[in-house]
Coordinates of C-alpha atoms in Angstrom, one line a residue:
M81 CA 0.0 0.0 0.0
L82 CA 1.5 3.3 -1.1
F83 CA 1.3 6.5 0.8
N84 CA 0.7 8.3 -2.6
S85 CA -2.5 6.3 -3.3
L86 CA -6.2 6.8 -2.7
T87 CA -6.3 3.3 -1.1
F88 CA -3.9 4.6 1.7
I89 CA -6.0 7.7 2.3
A90 CA -9.1 5.6 2.9
F91 CA -7.1 3.1 5.0
F92 CA -5.6 6.0 7.1
V93 CA -9.0 7.6 7.7
V94 CA -10.4 4.3 9.0
V95 CA -7.3 3.7 11.3
L96 CA -7.5 7.3 12.6
A97 CA -11.2 7.0 13.3
L98 CA -10.7 3.7 15.2
H99 CA -7.9 5.2 17.2
N100 CA -10.0 8.1 18.4
V101 CA -13.1 6.2 19.5
P102 CA -13.5 5.4 23.2
L103 CA -12.1 1.9 23.4
P104 CA -9.6 0.4 25.9
W105 CA -6.0 1.1 25.1
K106 CA -5.2 -2.6 24.5
V107 CA -8.0 -2.8 21.9
K108 CA -6.6 0.3 20.2
K109 CA -3.1 -1.2 20.1
T110 CA -4.5 -4.4 18.7
N111 CA -6.3 -2.4 16.0
L112 CA -3.0 -0.7 15.1
L113 CA -1.2 -4.1 15.0
L114 CA -3.9 -5.6 12.7
A115 CA -3.9 -2.5 10.5
S116 CA -0.1 -2.8 10.2
Y117 CA -0.4 -6.4 9.0
V118 CA -3.1 -5.3 6.5
F119 CA -0.9 -2.5 5.3
Y120 CA 2.0 -4.9 4.7
A121 CA -0.1 -7.7 3.3
A122 CA -1.4 -5.3 0.6
W123 CA 1.9 -6.0 -1.2
N124 CA 2.2 -9.8 -0.7
P125 CA 0.3 -11.5 2.1
P126 CA 2.6 -14.5 2.6
F127 CA 5.5 -12.3 3.5
V128 CA 3.6 -11.4 6.7
I129 CA 5.0 -14.7 7.9
L130 CA 8.5 -13.2 7.8
L131 CA 7.4 -10.4 10.1
W132 CA 6.0 -13.1 12.5
I133 CA 9.3 -15.0 12.4
S134 CA 11.4 -11.9 13.2
T135 CA 9.0 -10.8 15.9
M136 CA 8.9 -14.2 17.7
V137 CA 12.6 -14.9 17.4
D138 CA 13.7 -11.6 18.8
W139 CA 11.0 -11.6 21.5
R140 CA 12.2 -14.9 22.8
V141 CA 15.9 -14.2 22.3
A142 CA 15.8 -11.0 24.2
K143 CA 14.0 -12.7 27.2
K144 CA 16.7 -15.4 27.2
I145 CA 19.5 -12.9 27.1
Y146 CA 18.1 -10.8 29.9
A147 CA 17.6 -13.8 32.2
E148 CA 21.1 -15.2 31.5
D149 CA 24.2 -14.2 33.5
R150 CA 26.7 -16.4 31.7
Q151 CA 28.4 -14.4 28.9
S152 CA 28.8 -17.4 26.7
R153 CA 25.1 -18.2 26.7
R154 CA 24.2 -14.5 26.2
R155 CA 26.5 -14.5 23.1
A156 CA 24.9 -17.7 21.8
W157 CA 21.4 -16.2 22.1
V158 CA 22.3 -12.9 20.4
A159 CA 24.0 -15.0 17.7
V160 CA 20.6 -16.6 17.1
S161 CA 19.0 -13.2 16.5
V162 CA 21.7 -12.1 14.2
L163 CA 21.8 -15.3 12.2
V164 CA 18.0 -15.5 11.8
N165 CA 17.6 -11.8 10.8
L166 CA 20.6 -11.7 8.5
G167 CA 19.8 -15.1 7.2
L168 CA 16.4 -14.0 6.1
L169 CA 17.9 -10.8 4.6
G170 CA 20.7 -12.7 2.9
Y171 CA 18.4 -15.4 1.4
F172 CA 15.8 -13.0 0.0
K173 CA 18.0 -10.0 -0.9
Y174 CA 21.4 -11.4 -1.7
G175 CA 20.8 -15.0 -2.8
E176 CA 20.8 -14.2 -6.6
F177 CA 23.7 -11.8 -6.2
L178 CA 25.8 -14.5 -4.5
L179 CA 24.9 -17.1 -7.1
E180 CA 25.9 -14.8 -10.0
N181 CA 29.2 -14.0 -8.4
W182 CA 29.9 -17.7 -7.6
Q183 CA 29.3 -18.4 -11.3
V184 CA 31.8 -15.7 -12.3
L185 CA 34.3 -17.1 -9.8
M186 CA 33.9 -20.6 -11.2
S187 CA 34.2 -19.4 -14.8
A188 CA 37.5 -17.6 -13.9
M189 CA 38.8 -21.0 -12.6
G190 CA 37.8 -22.7 -15.8
V191 CA 34.7 -24.4 -14.4
T192 CA 31.5 -24.2 -16.4
W193 CA 28.5 -24.0 -14.0
T194 CA 25.1 -22.6 -14.6
P195 CA 23.2 -21.6 -11.4
P196 CA 19.5 -22.5 -11.0
G197 CA 17.0 -19.9 -11.7
W198 CA 16.4 -17.5 -8.8
D199 CA 12.7 -16.5 -8.8
I200 CA 12.5 -15.3 -5.3
V201 CA 10.5 -12.1 -4.7
L202 CA 12.2 -9.5 -2.5
P203 CA 9.9 -8.8 0.5
V204 CA 9.3 -5.1 0.6
G205 CA 11.0 -3.3 3.6
I206 CA 12.9 -6.4 4.7
S207 CA 16.2 -4.4 5.1
F208 CA 14.4 -2.0 7.5
Y209 CA 12.5 -4.3 9.8
T210 CA 15.3 -6.9 10.2
F211 CA 17.6 -4.1 11.3
Q212 CA 14.9 -2.8 13.7
T213 CA 14.2 -6.2 15.4
M214 CA 17.9 -7.0 15.5
A215 CA 18.5 -3.7 17.3
Y216 CA 16.1 -4.9 20.0
S217 CA 18.1 -8.0 20.8
L218 CA 21.4 -6.2 20.5
D219 CA 20.3 -3.5 22.9
V220 CA 19.2 -6.1 25.5
Y221 CA 22.5 -7.9 25.0
L222 CA 24.5 -4.7 25.4
R223 CA 22.4 -3.8 28.5
R224 CA 21.1 -0.6 26.9
A225 CA 17.5 -1.7 27.4
K226 CA 15.3 -4.2 29.1
P227 CA 12.9 -6.5 27.2
A228 CA 9.4 -5.2 26.5
D229 CA 6.9 -6.3 29.1
S230 CA 4.2 -6.9 26.5
L231 CA 4.4 -9.1 23.3
L232 CA 1.7 -6.8 21.9
D233 CA 3.9 -3.7 22.4
F234 CA 6.9 -5.5 20.9
A235 CA 4.9 -6.8 17.9
L236 CA 3.5 -3.3 17.3
F237 CA 7.1 -1.9 17.5
V238 CA 8.2 -4.3 14.7
T239 CA 5.2 -3.7 12.4
F240 CA 4.1 -0.1 13.1
F241 CA 2.8 0.7 9.6
P242 CA 3.9 4.3 9.1
Q243 CA 7.6 3.4 9.1
L244 CA 7.5 -0.4 8.5
V245 CA 8.7 -0.6 4.9
A246 CA 11.1 2.4 4.5
G247 CA 12.0 3.7 7.9
P248 CA 13.0 5.6 9.8
I249 CA 14.7 2.6 11.5
V250 CA 13.4 3.2 15.0
R251 CA 15.2 2.0 18.1
P252 CA 13.1 0.1 20.7
T253 CA 13.8 2.7 23.4
Q254 CA 12.3 5.3 21.1
L255 CA 9.0 3.6 20.3
I256 CA 8.1 0.8 22.7
P257 CA 7.7 3.2 25.7
Q258 CA 5.1 5.2 23.7
F259 CA 2.9 2.1 23.5
Q260 CA 2.7 1.6 27.2
K261 CA 0.3 4.4 28.0
P262 CA -2.8 5.6 26.0
V263 CA -2.0 8.4 23.6
R264 CA -4.1 10.4 21.2
A265 CA -3.1 13.3 19.1
N266 CA -4.2 16.7 20.3
R267 CA -5.3 19.4 17.9
N268 CA -1.8 20.8 17.4
Q269 CA -0.3 17.4 16.8
L270 CA -3.0 16.5 14.3
L271 CA -2.5 19.7 12.3
W272 CA 1.3 19.2 12.3
G273 CA 0.8 15.6 11.3
L274 CA -1.5 16.5 8.4
G275 CA 0.9 19.3 7.4
L276 CA 3.9 16.9 7.3
M277 CA 1.9 14.4 5.3
T278 CA 1.2 17.1 2.8
L279 CA 4.8 18.2 2.6
G280 CA 6.0 14.6 2.2
L281 CA 3.5 13.9 -0.6
F282 CA 4.5 17.2 -2.3
Q283 CA 8.1 16.1 -2.2
K284 CA 7.3 12.7 -3.7
I285 CA 4.6 13.5 -6.2
V286 CA 5.5 16.9 -7.4
I287 CA 9.2 17.1 -7.1
A288 CA 10.6 13.6 -7.2
D289 CA 8.1 12.0 -9.7
G290 CA 6.9 15.1 -11.6
A291 CA 9.9 17.4 -11.8
M292 CA 13.1 15.3 -11.5
A293 CA 12.4 11.7 -12.5
P294 CA 11.8 12.3 -16.2
A295 CA 15.3 13.9 -16.7
A296 CA 17.1 11.3 -14.6
D297 CA 15.4 8.4 -16.4
A298 CA 16.1 9.9 -19.8
V299 CA 19.8 10.4 -19.1
F300 CA 20.5 7.1 -17.2
G301 CA 18.4 5.2 -19.6
A302 CA 20.1 6.5 -22.8
D303 CA 21.7 3.9 -24.9
K304 CA 24.3 6.3 -26.3
P305 CA 26.7 8.7 -24.6
V306 CA 25.1 12.0 -23.6
P307 CA 26.7 15.5 -23.6
F308 CA 28.5 16.9 -20.5
S309 CA 25.6 19.2 -19.7
D310 CA 23.0 16.4 -19.9
A311 CA 25.1 14.1 -17.8
W312 CA 25.4 16.6 -15.0
L313 CA 21.7 17.7 -15.3
G314 CA 20.6 14.0 -15.2
T315 CA 22.7 13.4 -12.1
L316 CA 21.5 16.6 -10.4
A317 CA 18.0 15.5 -11.2
F318 CA 18.5 12.1 -9.6
A319 CA 20.1 13.8 -6.5
G320 CA 16.9 15.9 -6.2
Q321 CA 14.7 12.9 -7.0
I322 CA 16.2 10.5 -4.4
F323 CA 16.2 13.1 -1.7
S324 CA 12.6 14.2 -2.3
D325 CA 11.4 10.6 -2.7
F326 CA 13.0 9.2 0.5
A327 CA 12.7 12.3 2.6
G328 CA 9.2 12.6 1.4
Y329 CA 8.4 9.0 2.6
S330 CA 10.0 9.8 6.0
T331 CA 8.1 13.0 6.3
V332 CA 4.8 11.3 5.6
A333 CA 5.7 8.5 8.0
I334 CA 6.4 11.0 10.8
G335 CA 3.2 12.9 10.0
V336 CA 1.0 9.7 10.0
A337 CA 2.5 8.7 13.4
L338 CA 2.0 12.2 14.8
C339 CA -1.7 12.1 13.8
L340 CA -2.0 9.0 15.9
G341 CA -0.2 10.7 18.8
F342 CA 3.2 9.0 18.4
S343 CA 6.6 10.5 17.7
L344 CA 9.2 9.2 15.2
P345 CA 12.7 10.5 14.9
D346 CA 13.8 12.8 12.1
N347 CA 15.5 11.0 9.2
F348 CA 16.8 14.0 7.2
R349 CA 18.2 17.4 8.1
F350 CA 18.9 19.2 4.8
P351 CA 21.8 17.1 3.7
Y352 CA 22.7 19.1 0.6
A353 CA 23.9 21.9 2.9
A354 CA 26.4 19.5 4.5
I355 CA 30.0 20.7 5.1
G356 CA 31.9 17.5 4.6
F357 CA 30.8 13.9 4.5
S358 CA 30.7 13.4 8.3
D359 CA 28.2 16.2 8.3
F360 CA 26.4 14.6 5.3
W361 CA 25.8 11.4 7.2
R362 CA 24.6 13.3 10.2
R363 CA 21.9 14.6 7.9
W364 CA 21.2 11.9 5.4
H365 CA 19.2 8.7 6.4
I366 CA 20.1 9.5 10.0
S367 CA 18.4 6.3 11.4
L368 CA 20.6 4.1 9.2
S369 CA 23.9 6.0 9.7
T370 CA 23.4 6.0 13.5
W371 CA 22.5 2.2 13.4
L372 CA 25.7 1.5 11.5
R373 CA 27.6 3.6 13.9
D374 CA 26.2 2.0 17.1
Y375 CA 26.0 -1.6 15.9
L376 CA 28.9 -1.9 13.5
Y377 CA 31.5 0.9 13.6
I378 CA 31.8 1.2 17.3
P379 CA 31.9 -2.6 18.0
L380 CA 34.6 -2.8 15.3
G381 CA 36.6 -0.4 17.5
G382 CA 35.5 2.9 16.1
N383 CA 38.3 5.5 16.5
R384 CA 39.7 4.0 19.7
K385 CA 42.4 1.7 18.2
G386 CA 44.6 4.1 16.3
W387 CA 44.6 6.0 13.0
H388 CA 44.9 3.1 10.6
R389 CA 42.4 0.9 12.3
T390 CA 39.9 3.8 12.3
Q391 CA 40.2 4.1 8.5
V392 CA 39.6 0.4 8.1
N393 CA 36.6 0.5 10.4
L394 CA 35.2 3.5 8.4
M395 CA 35.7 1.7 5.1
V396 CA 34.2 -1.6 6.3
T397 CA 31.2 0.2 7.7
M398 CA 30.5 2.2 4.5
L399 CA 31.1 -0.8 2.2
L400 CA 28.5 -2.8 4.2
G401 CA 26.3 0.3 4.3
G402 CA 26.5 0.4 0.5
L403 CA 25.7 -3.3 0.2
W404 CA 22.7 -2.8 2.5
H405 CA 21.2 -0.6 -0.2
G406 CA 21.2 -3.2 -2.9
A407 CA 22.7 -6.5 -4.1
A408 CA 25.0 -5.1 -6.7
W409 CA 28.7 -4.1 -6.9
T410 CA 27.6 -0.5 -7.9
F411 CA 26.2 0.0 -4.4
V412 CA 29.4 -1.4 -2.9
V413 CA 31.4 1.1 -4.9
W414 CA 29.0 3.9 -3.8
G415 CA 29.6 3.0 -0.2
G416 CA 33.3 2.6 -0.7
L417 CA 33.5 6.1 -2.2
H418 CA 31.8 7.5 0.9
G419 CA 34.2 5.6 3.1
F420 CA 37.1 7.0 1.1
Y421 CA 35.9 10.6 1.4
L422 CA 35.3 10.2 5.1
G423 CA 38.9 8.9 5.5
V424 CA 40.3 11.8 3.5
E425 CA 38.2 14.2 5.5
R426 CA 39.6 12.9 8.8
F427 CA 43.1 13.1 7.5
F428 CA 42.8 16.8 6.6
Q429 CA 41.0 17.5 9.9
R430 CA 43.9 15.9 11.7
Q431 CA 46.4 17.9 9.7
F432 CA 44.7 21.3 9.3
G433 CA 41.7 21.3 11.5
G434 CA 43.1 24.1 13.7
A435 CA 43.9 26.4 10.8
K436 CA 42.2 29.8 10.9
I437 CA 40.9 29.5 7.3
A438 CA 38.9 26.4 8.3
T439 CA 36.5 28.6 10.3
T440 CA 35.9 31.3 7.7
F441 CA 32.5 31.5 6.0
G442 CA 34.0 31.4 2.5
F443 CA 35.9 28.2 3.2
K444 CA 32.7 26.6 4.6
V445 CA 30.8 27.5 1.5
F446 CA 33.6 26.0 -0.6
L447 CA 33.5 22.8 1.4
A448 CA 29.7 22.6 1.1
L449 CA 29.9 22.9 -2.7
L450 CA 32.7 20.4 -2.8
T451 CA 30.7 18.0 -0.7
Y452 CA 27.7 18.4 -3.0
F453 CA 29.9 17.9 -6.1
L454 CA 31.4 14.7 -4.8
A455 CA 28.0 13.4 -3.5
N456 CA 26.6 13.8 -7.1
L457 CA 29.5 11.8 -8.5
N458 CA 28.7 9.1 -6.0
W459 CA 25.0 9.2 -7.0
V460 CA 26.0 8.0 -10.4
F461 CA 26.9 4.6 -9.0
F462 CA 23.8 4.5 -7.0
R463 CA 21.5 5.2 -10.0
A464 CA 23.3 3.4 -12.8
A465 CA 22.0 0.0 -13.7
D466 CA 25.5 -1.4 -14.4
F467 CA 29.2 -0.4 -14.3
P468 CA 29.4 0.5 -18.1
T469 CA 26.7 3.1 -17.6
A470 CA 28.3 4.4 -14.4
W471 CA 31.8 4.6 -16.0
R472 CA 30.4 6.3 -19.1
M473 CA 28.5 8.9 -17.0
T474 CA 31.4 9.5 -14.7
R475 CA 33.9 10.1 -17.5
T476 CA 31.5 12.4 -19.2
M477 CA 30.9 14.4 -16.0
L478 CA 34.6 14.8 -15.6
G479 CA 35.0 16.1 -19.2
F480 CA 36.2 12.9 -20.9
G481 CA 34.7 10.7 -23.6
L482 CA 32.4 13.3 -25.2
E483 CA 32.7 12.0 -28.7
G484 CA 29.5 10.9 -30.4
S485 CA 27.3 12.2 -27.6
V486 CA 23.6 12.7 -28.3
P487 CA 21.5 15.2 -26.3
V488 CA 18.4 13.7 -24.6
L489 CA 17.0 16.5 -22.5
S490 CA 14.6 19.0 -23.9
T491 CA 14.7 22.7 -23.0
Y492 CA 11.7 22.2 -20.8
L493 CA 13.4 19.5 -18.7
V494 CA 16.6 21.5 -18.5
T495 CA 14.7 24.5 -17.2
V496 CA 12.8 22.3 -14.6
V497 CA 15.9 20.6 -13.3
V498 CA 17.9 23.8 -13.0
A499 CA 15.1 25.6 -11.2
V500 CA 14.2 22.8 -8.8
T501 CA 17.9 22.1 -8.0
V502 CA 18.6 25.8 -7.2
G503 CA 15.4 25.8 -5.1
I504 CA 16.5 22.7 -3.1
L505 CA 20.0 24.1 -2.5
L506 CA 18.6 27.4 -1.4
V507 CA 16.1 25.8 1.0
H508 CA 18.8 23.5 2.4
G509 CA 21.3 26.3 2.8
F510 CA 18.7 28.5 4.5
M511 CA 17.5 25.7 6.8
R512 CA 20.9 24.2 7.5
N513 CA 20.9 25.2 11.2
G514 CA 17.2 25.6 11.6
R515 CA 14.1 23.5 12.0
L516 CA 10.8 23.5 10.2
E517 CA 8.9 24.1 13.4
Q518 CA 10.8 27.4 14.0
V519 CA 10.1 28.6 10.5
V520 CA 6.4 27.9 10.7
A521 CA 6.1 29.4 14.2
S522 CA 7.7 32.6 13.0
A523 CA 5.7 32.9 9.8
P524 CA 2.2 34.6 9.6
C525 CA -0.7 32.3 9.7
W526 CA -2.0 33.4 6.3
L527 CA 1.4 32.6 4.7
V528 CA 1.5 29.1 6.2
G529 CA -2.1 28.5 5.0
Y530 CA -1.2 29.8 1.5
V531 CA 1.8 27.5 1.2
W532 CA -0.1 24.5 2.5
A533 CA -2.9 25.2 0.0
A534 CA -0.4 25.6 -2.8
M535 CA 1.2 22.2 -2.0
L536 CA -2.2 20.5 -2.0
F537 CA -3.2 22.1 -5.3
L538 CA 0.1 21.0 -6.9
I539 CA -0.3 17.5 -5.6
L540 CA -3.8 17.3 -7.1
I541 CA -2.9 18.7 -10.5
A542 CA 0.3 16.7 -10.7
Q543 CA -1.8 13.5 -11.1
G544 CA 1.2 11.4 -10.1
S545 CA 1.8 8.0 -11.7
G546 CA 1.6 6.2 -8.3
D547 CA 5.2 5.1 -8.5
A548 CA 6.6 3.2 -5.5
F549 CA 9.1 5.0 -3.3
I550 CA 12.7 4.3 -4.4
Y551 CA 13.8 2.9 -1.1
F552 CA 11.1 0.2 -1.2
Q553 CA 13.5 -1.9 -3.3
F554 CA 16.0 -1.9 -0.4

């Protein structure tokens, strides 16, 4: 069930109505749990079984870990959680990828082997909810949290429909306590929630699908080399598309939860105004970057074991973060480039971090533009279907291999991409150290109403194609 569909609007109205009728809190939570299963089953009902498996395994494992004092037994139980969750993720998401690479390895060794057909459907959102349930067991193992008292609360934490299929990846300590006492949105929360839903749908339908996707698809789908300008405009279009698409989903998810009286953490904080890649990952997909930091980077040793080990830990974390996004080597390269930039950034901070020029406004603007430039080069590997396309696009964007190029973007698409890109960068720059709540609170009521109405109008006239959110495939 897509947020950008009439089916979801009808579903949400029913859920909101049931949540506000005078029923016992346990009944309301049961209604939310059943609604979450219906929401997920709308894609493929049998995959609800995977949700049940993750739920029951981590529920039992956490109880066993908490009751056990012997460290060897605690490690064994947490290993069960990790193996089950990563096993499910590996089978459904990486099985075909592993088979294909095994075939290539066998061929390189002179062995002819044809793998069986892999007709397994990828369960939507499996990368998100496996990480979320695994965090529950890991937090209990690391003594950061106690097991939930109620199976109903824990099951609702795993399946809570606003963020089930594309995040934010919520920690148990952030959400489970909210289920323990009755909550219902007040008037201010309801208005904020509806406003955030409108903003998120505007980002998805109008900007991502309507304005940016046509140019990105035309450039990355071209069967011949494109000119330097088209290569850059297509990549800028994808940069705007993926931000508006994914941030749009997160914004709708936060808004839906707020309408029900629940709070979800921010997942984006204007990342295209980032100064350096450390800052970028504090602003982009925050719930994933903090998950990787807390459950991978820090357990590997973080920055506590010397300079060289820190660089290795960074690279391993980002390579696996890239692989998390998709079963393809292009995603691994994308993650590796981010790891490389983070390592280079730390080197220069170590050498010149105290220099006076590092604190000047002009130098910060230069670093922000450099970060945006390099992030766009990285997006090529994220968007390209294969390495030949990625190499061709990268060479063109760097001014090489321009012979025989064929323009694919019309004047209209060029104008739209330039205008929307400039708009996104201006908004991100202006809001870099601010929050939406502060801007809305300081603006006149008539202006807020006008902007809200304008977004609704543009959503209605855009007549979106109902495309799924990009991160559903992860």
